[in-house]
XYZ file of C-alpha atoms in Angstrom:
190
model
C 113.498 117.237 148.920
C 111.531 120.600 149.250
C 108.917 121.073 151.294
C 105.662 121.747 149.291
C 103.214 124.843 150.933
C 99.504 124.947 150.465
C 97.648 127.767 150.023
C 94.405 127.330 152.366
C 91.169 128.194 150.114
C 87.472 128.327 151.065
C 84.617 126.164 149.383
C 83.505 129.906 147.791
C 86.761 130.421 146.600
C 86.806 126.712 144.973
C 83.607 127.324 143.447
C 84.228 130.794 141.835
C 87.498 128.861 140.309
C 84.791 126.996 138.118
C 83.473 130.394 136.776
C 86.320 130.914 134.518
C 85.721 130.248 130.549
C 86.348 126.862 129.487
C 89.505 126.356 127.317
C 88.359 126.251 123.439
C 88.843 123.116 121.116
C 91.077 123.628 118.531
C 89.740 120.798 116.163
C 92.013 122.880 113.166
C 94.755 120.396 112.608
C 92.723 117.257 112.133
C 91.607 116.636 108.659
C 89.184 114.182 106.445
C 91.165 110.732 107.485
C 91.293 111.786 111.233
C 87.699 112.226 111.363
C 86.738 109.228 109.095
C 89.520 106.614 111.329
C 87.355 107.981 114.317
C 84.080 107.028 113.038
C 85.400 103.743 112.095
C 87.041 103.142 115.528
C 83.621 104.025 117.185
C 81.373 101.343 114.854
C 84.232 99.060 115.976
C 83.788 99.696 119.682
C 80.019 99.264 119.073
C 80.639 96.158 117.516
C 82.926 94.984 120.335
C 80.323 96.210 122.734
C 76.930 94.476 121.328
C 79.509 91.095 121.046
C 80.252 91.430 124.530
C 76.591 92.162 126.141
C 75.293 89.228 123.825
C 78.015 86.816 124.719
C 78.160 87.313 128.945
C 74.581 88.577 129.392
C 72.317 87.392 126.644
C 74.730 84.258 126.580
C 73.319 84.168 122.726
C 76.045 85.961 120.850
C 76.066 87.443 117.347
C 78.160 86.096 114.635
C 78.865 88.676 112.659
C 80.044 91.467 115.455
C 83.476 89.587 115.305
C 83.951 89.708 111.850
C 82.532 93.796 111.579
C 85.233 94.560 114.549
C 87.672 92.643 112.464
C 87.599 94.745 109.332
C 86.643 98.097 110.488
C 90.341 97.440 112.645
C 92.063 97.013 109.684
C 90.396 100.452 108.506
C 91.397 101.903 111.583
C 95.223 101.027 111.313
C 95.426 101.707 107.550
C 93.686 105.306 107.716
C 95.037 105.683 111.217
C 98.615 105.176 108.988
C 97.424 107.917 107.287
C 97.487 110.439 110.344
C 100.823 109.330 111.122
C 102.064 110.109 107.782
C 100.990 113.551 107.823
C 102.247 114.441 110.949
C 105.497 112.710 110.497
C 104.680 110.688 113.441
C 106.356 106.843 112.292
C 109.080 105.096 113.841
C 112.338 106.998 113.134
C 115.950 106.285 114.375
C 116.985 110.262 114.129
C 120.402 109.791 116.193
C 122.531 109.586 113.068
C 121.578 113.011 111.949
C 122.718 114.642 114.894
C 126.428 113.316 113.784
C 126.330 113.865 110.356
C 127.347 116.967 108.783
C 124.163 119.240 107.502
C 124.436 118.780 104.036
C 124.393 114.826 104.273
C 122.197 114.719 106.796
C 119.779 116.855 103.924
C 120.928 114.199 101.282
C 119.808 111.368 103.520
C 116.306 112.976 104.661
C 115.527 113.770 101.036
C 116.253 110.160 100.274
C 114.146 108.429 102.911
C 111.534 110.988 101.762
C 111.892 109.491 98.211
C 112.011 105.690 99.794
C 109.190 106.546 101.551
C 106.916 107.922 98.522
C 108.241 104.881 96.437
C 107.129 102.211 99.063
C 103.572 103.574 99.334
C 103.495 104.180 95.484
C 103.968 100.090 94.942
C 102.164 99.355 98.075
C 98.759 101.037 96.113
C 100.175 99.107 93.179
C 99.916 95.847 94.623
C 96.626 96.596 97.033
C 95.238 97.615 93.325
C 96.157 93.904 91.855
C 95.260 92.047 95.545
C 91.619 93.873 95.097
C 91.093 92.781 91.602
C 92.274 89.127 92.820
C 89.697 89.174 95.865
C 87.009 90.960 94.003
C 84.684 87.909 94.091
C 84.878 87.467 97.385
C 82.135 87.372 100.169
C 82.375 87.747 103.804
C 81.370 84.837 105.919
C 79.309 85.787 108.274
C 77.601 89.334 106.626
C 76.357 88.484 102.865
C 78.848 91.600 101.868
C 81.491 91.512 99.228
C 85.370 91.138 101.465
C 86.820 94.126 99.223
C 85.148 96.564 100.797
C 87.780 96.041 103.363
C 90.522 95.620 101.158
C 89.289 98.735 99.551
C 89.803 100.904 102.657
C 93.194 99.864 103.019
C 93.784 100.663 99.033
C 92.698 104.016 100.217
C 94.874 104.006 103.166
C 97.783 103.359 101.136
C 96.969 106.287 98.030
C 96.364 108.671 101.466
C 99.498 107.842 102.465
C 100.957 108.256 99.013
C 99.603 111.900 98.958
C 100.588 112.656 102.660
C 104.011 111.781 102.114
C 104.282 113.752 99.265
C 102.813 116.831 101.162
C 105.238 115.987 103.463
C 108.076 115.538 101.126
C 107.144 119.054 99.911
C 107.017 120.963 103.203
C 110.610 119.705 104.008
C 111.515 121.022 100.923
C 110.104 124.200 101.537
C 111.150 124.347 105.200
C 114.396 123.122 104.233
C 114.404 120.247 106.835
C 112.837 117.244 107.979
C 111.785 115.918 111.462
C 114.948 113.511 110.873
C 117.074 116.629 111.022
C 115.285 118.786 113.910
C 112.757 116.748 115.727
C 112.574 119.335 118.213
C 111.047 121.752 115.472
C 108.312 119.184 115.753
C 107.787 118.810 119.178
C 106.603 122.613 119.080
C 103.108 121.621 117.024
C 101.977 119.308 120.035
C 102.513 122.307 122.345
């Protein structure tokens, strides 16, 4: 084990180390459904909030802050989906292409590419047919229709279709997937 040295420094050395300029944002790579999941996830944490302060300190809680919490959570995870989607970010078993040769390895990435834009496609199929089901539908504590939720996920899902056929299209161009070179895709977090 090394030793670690410390440098001695003054308070007036400390305090000039403040003066430098504060690193800048780069808010760049988030788009529409990153900014619109966050919204949702803060009405939901207000919601959770105003349930707990009524409930333990009012000891009078609101009804309907469970049920508000409950749906804008499913909007979270669907459009939250959609960030994943875009960034290539799902669960992936990637070990397989590293022992493949390359030009099955391509085969197989352009074919869980096509799975993938195939699922969502009858996913937004069958949200479309669930919605129509559930149109009449009222929520039970909140005197607002119940496929307002259902719509978000609908959305969710035709996000999802168009992110993963952006995706499928920059792996085409690129000429690989994260399947094939994770490490390529480490280098955007950076």
């Amino acid at each position: 084990m090394s030793q670690e040295i410390h440098t001695p420094i003054t308070a007036e050395e400390l305090a000039h180390s403040f003066e430098d300029a504060a690193p800048t944002a780069d808010v760049s790579h988030y788009a529409v459904e990153d900014w619109a999941t966050l919204a949702i996830f803060w009405v939901m944490t207000a919601c959770v909030f105003l349930q707990f302060f009524t409930r333990y300190v009012l000891n009078d809680s609101y009804a309907w802050t469970e049920e508000i919490a409950t749906n804008c959570l499913i909007s979270v995870v669907f459009l939250g989906s959609v960030m994943c989607v875009r960034v290539s970010r799902h669960i992936q078993v990637d070990v397989l292409y590293h022992y493949l040769p390359q030009r099955i390895a391509r085969a197989l990435a352009i074919f869980v590419d096509l799975v993938r834009i195939g699922f969502f496609a009858y996913a937004c199929w069958l949200m479309w047919r669930y919605v129509a089901i559930v149109a009449d539908e009222r929520m039970v504590t909140v005197d607002l229709p119940r496929n307002i939720v259902f719509y978000s996920v609908l959305a969710g899902f035709v996000l999802m279709l168009g992110r993963s056929i952006q995706v499928f299209a920059a792996n085409q161009r690129r000429g690989y997937s994260v399947l094939e070179k994770p490490e390529e895709f480490q280098k955007v977090e950076d």
